[in-house]
Amino acid sequence: MPDRARPTAPRGLGKEGRKLWRQIQDAVAPDWELDERDERTLLAACQLEDRLAELDAAIAAEGLMVAGSRGQRVLHPAAQESRQVTLAQHKLLAGVELADPAAAHKREPMSSQRARRAAEARHGTRNGLQAVG
């Protein structure tokens, strides 16, 4: 299959979501294209990337530690939400088929390849908090 133009990011995505869309589309094997399920999964992951950018902005503006209900210092609620959103996003990205499973390396399970390629494509797309655990 000849090289083809990668689909443009869907409308409604923010800057970070569009950036992730392009990175993942660029990671798709040249002889492969995402099916509708993969594109919907990728869109959901990109929407979460925009959410992560919003959470990071809240933490940057207000600090990682904020005053709790009794004035005590507590972890910003956005930090906890960021961790949960990141975990959900990683699960979504691991489900995106970036290459033809029939052409996969025999030594590495396809799920590992998908997770690795999606993580490589996403690596460094945002600064700030990273997933823990």
Short mmCIF file of C-alpha atoms in Angstrom, two decimals:
data_model
loop_
_atom_site.label_atom_id
_atom_site.label_comp_id
_atom_site.label_asym_id
_atom_site.label_seq_id
_atom_site.Cartn_x
_atom_site.Cartn_y
_atom_site.Cartn_z
CA MET A 1 0.00 0.00 0.00
CA PRO A 2 1.49 3.40 -0.94
CA ASP A 3 2.05 6.15 1.56
CA ARG A 4 -1.10 8.11 2.14
CA ALA A 5 -1.98 11.35 3.83
CA ARG A 6 -2.81 10.89 7.50
CA PRO A 7 -6.28 12.00 8.61
CA THR A 8 -6.40 15.47 10.13
CA ALA A 9 -7.44 15.89 13.74
CA PRO A 10 -11.20 16.08 14.30
CA ARG A 11 -12.77 19.43 15.10
CA GLY A 12 -13.21 20.26 18.75
CA LEU A 13 -9.80 19.10 19.92
CA GLY A 14 -7.58 21.60 21.67
CA LYS A 15 -3.92 22.23 20.98
CA GLU A 16 -2.60 19.30 23.03
CA GLY A 17 -5.24 16.91 21.71
CA ARG A 18 -4.41 17.81 18.10
CA LYS A 19 -0.71 17.37 18.84
CA LEU A 20 -1.29 13.87 20.25
CA TRP A 21 -3.54 13.00 17.28
CA ARG A 22 -0.72 13.90 14.86
CA GLN A 23 1.89 12.00 16.87
CA ILE A 24 -0.17 8.83 16.97
CA GLN A 25 -1.17 9.10 13.30
CA ASP A 26 2.53 9.53 12.45
CA ALA A 27 3.30 6.35 14.42
CA VAL A 28 0.87 4.27 12.35
CA ALA A 29 2.74 1.88 10.06
CA PRO A 30 2.96 3.18 6.46
CA ASP A 31 1.02 0.17 5.14
CA TRP A 32 -1.72 0.41 7.76
CA GLU A 33 -4.59 2.71 8.56
CA LEU A 34 -6.70 3.02 11.66
CA ASP A 35 -10.19 1.57 11.46
CA GLU A 36 -13.24 3.38 12.86
CA ARG A 37 -12.87 1.75 16.28
CA ASP A 38 -9.23 2.79 16.52
CA GLU A 39 -10.00 6.35 15.43
CA ARG A 40 -12.77 6.65 18.02
CA THR A 41 -10.42 5.31 20.68
CA LEU A 42 -7.72 7.73 19.58
CA LEU A 43 -10.20 10.62 19.66
CA ALA A 44 -11.14 9.77 23.25
CA ALA A 45 -7.44 9.66 24.19
CA CYS A 46 -6.89 13.04 22.53
CA GLN A 47 -9.83 14.54 24.39
CA LEU A 48 -8.23 13.29 27.60
CA GLU A 49 -4.97 14.95 26.53
CA ASP A 50 -6.82 18.27 26.39
CA ARG A 51 -8.29 17.55 29.84
CA LEU A 52 -4.78 16.86 31.16
CA ALA A 53 -3.62 20.22 29.82
CA GLU A 54 -6.46 21.93 31.71
CA LEU A 55 -5.60 20.08 34.91
CA ASP A 56 -1.92 20.94 34.53
CA ALA A 57 -2.84 24.61 34.05
CA ALA A 58 -4.91 24.58 37.26
CA ILE A 59 -2.01 23.06 39.18
CA ALA A 60 0.44 25.54 37.67
CA ALA A 61 -1.80 28.45 38.66
CA GLU A 62 -2.73 27.27 42.16
CA GLY A 63 0.21 25.07 43.14
CA LEU A 64 0.49 21.36 43.80
CA MET A 65 -0.50 21.81 47.42
CA VAL A 66 -3.63 23.79 48.33
CA ALA A 67 -5.53 24.59 51.51
CA GLY A 68 -7.93 21.89 52.63
CA SER A 69 -11.31 22.38 54.33
CA ARG A 70 -9.62 23.01 57.68
CA GLY A 71 -6.75 25.04 56.34
CA GLN A 72 -4.35 22.10 56.19
CA ARG A 73 -2.12 21.62 53.15
CA VAL A 74 -3.44 18.93 50.83
CA LEU A 75 -2.62 17.70 47.36
CA HIS A 76 -4.49 19.69 44.72
CA PRO A 77 -7.57 17.71 43.59
CA ALA A 78 -6.46 18.27 39.99
CA ALA A 79 -3.31 16.23 40.70
CA GLN A 80 -5.38 13.23 41.69
CA GLU A 81 -7.67 13.69 38.70
CA SER A 82 -4.65 14.04 36.40
CA ARG A 83 -3.34 10.69 37.58
CA GLN A 84 -6.69 9.00 36.92
CA VAL A 85 -7.08 10.61 33.50
CA THR A 86 -3.53 9.59 32.57
CA LEU A 87 -4.23 5.96 33.50
CA ALA A 88 -7.43 5.96 31.44
CA GLN A 89 -5.62 7.53 28.51
CA HIS A 90 -2.84 4.94 28.60
CA LYS A 91 -5.43 2.15 28.46
CA LEU A 92 -7.10 3.78 25.47
CA LEU A 93 -3.82 4.27 23.61
CA ALA A 94 -2.78 0.67 24.25
CA GLY A 95 -5.89 -0.43 22.35
CA VAL A 96 -5.07 1.44 19.15
CA GLU A 97 -3.73 -0.87 16.40
CA LEU A 98 -0.74 0.95 14.89
CA ALA A 99 0.29 -1.84 12.52
CA ASP A 100 -1.07 -4.94 10.84
CA PRO A 101 -1.18 -7.71 13.47
CA ALA A 102 -0.26 -10.26 10.77
CA ALA A 103 3.02 -8.42 10.16
CA ALA A 104 3.85 -8.20 13.88
CA HIS A 105 7.10 -9.42 15.29
CA LYS A 106 6.64 -12.99 16.46
CA ARG A 107 8.60 -12.48 19.67
CA GLU A 108 6.60 -9.53 21.02
CA PRO A 109 2.86 -9.89 21.78
CA MET A 110 0.69 -7.48 19.78
CA SER A 111 -0.69 -5.88 22.94
CA SER A 112 2.88 -5.07 24.00
CA GLN A 113 3.68 -3.64 20.58
CA ARG A 114 0.58 -1.43 20.63
CA ALA A 115 1.34 -0.18 24.11
CA ARG A 116 4.99 0.43 23.28
CA ARG A 117 4.32 2.28 20.02
CA ALA A 118 1.54 4.38 21.53
CA ALA A 119 3.74 5.27 24.50
CA GLU A 120 6.64 6.12 22.20
CA ALA A 121 4.38 8.33 20.10
CA ARG A 122 3.00 10.06 23.18
CA HIS A 123 6.28 10.35 25.10
CA GLY A 124 7.03 13.94 25.96
CA THR A 125 3.69 15.37 24.75
CA ARG A 126 3.08 17.18 28.01
CA ASN A 127 5.01 18.51 30.94
CA GLY A 128 3.95 18.36 34.54
CA LEU A 129 2.63 15.44 36.50
CA GLN A 130 3.24 11.95 35.24
CA ALA A 131 1.28 8.84 36.13
CA VAL A 132 2.32 7.10 39.31
CA GLY A 133 1.72 3.40 39.85
#
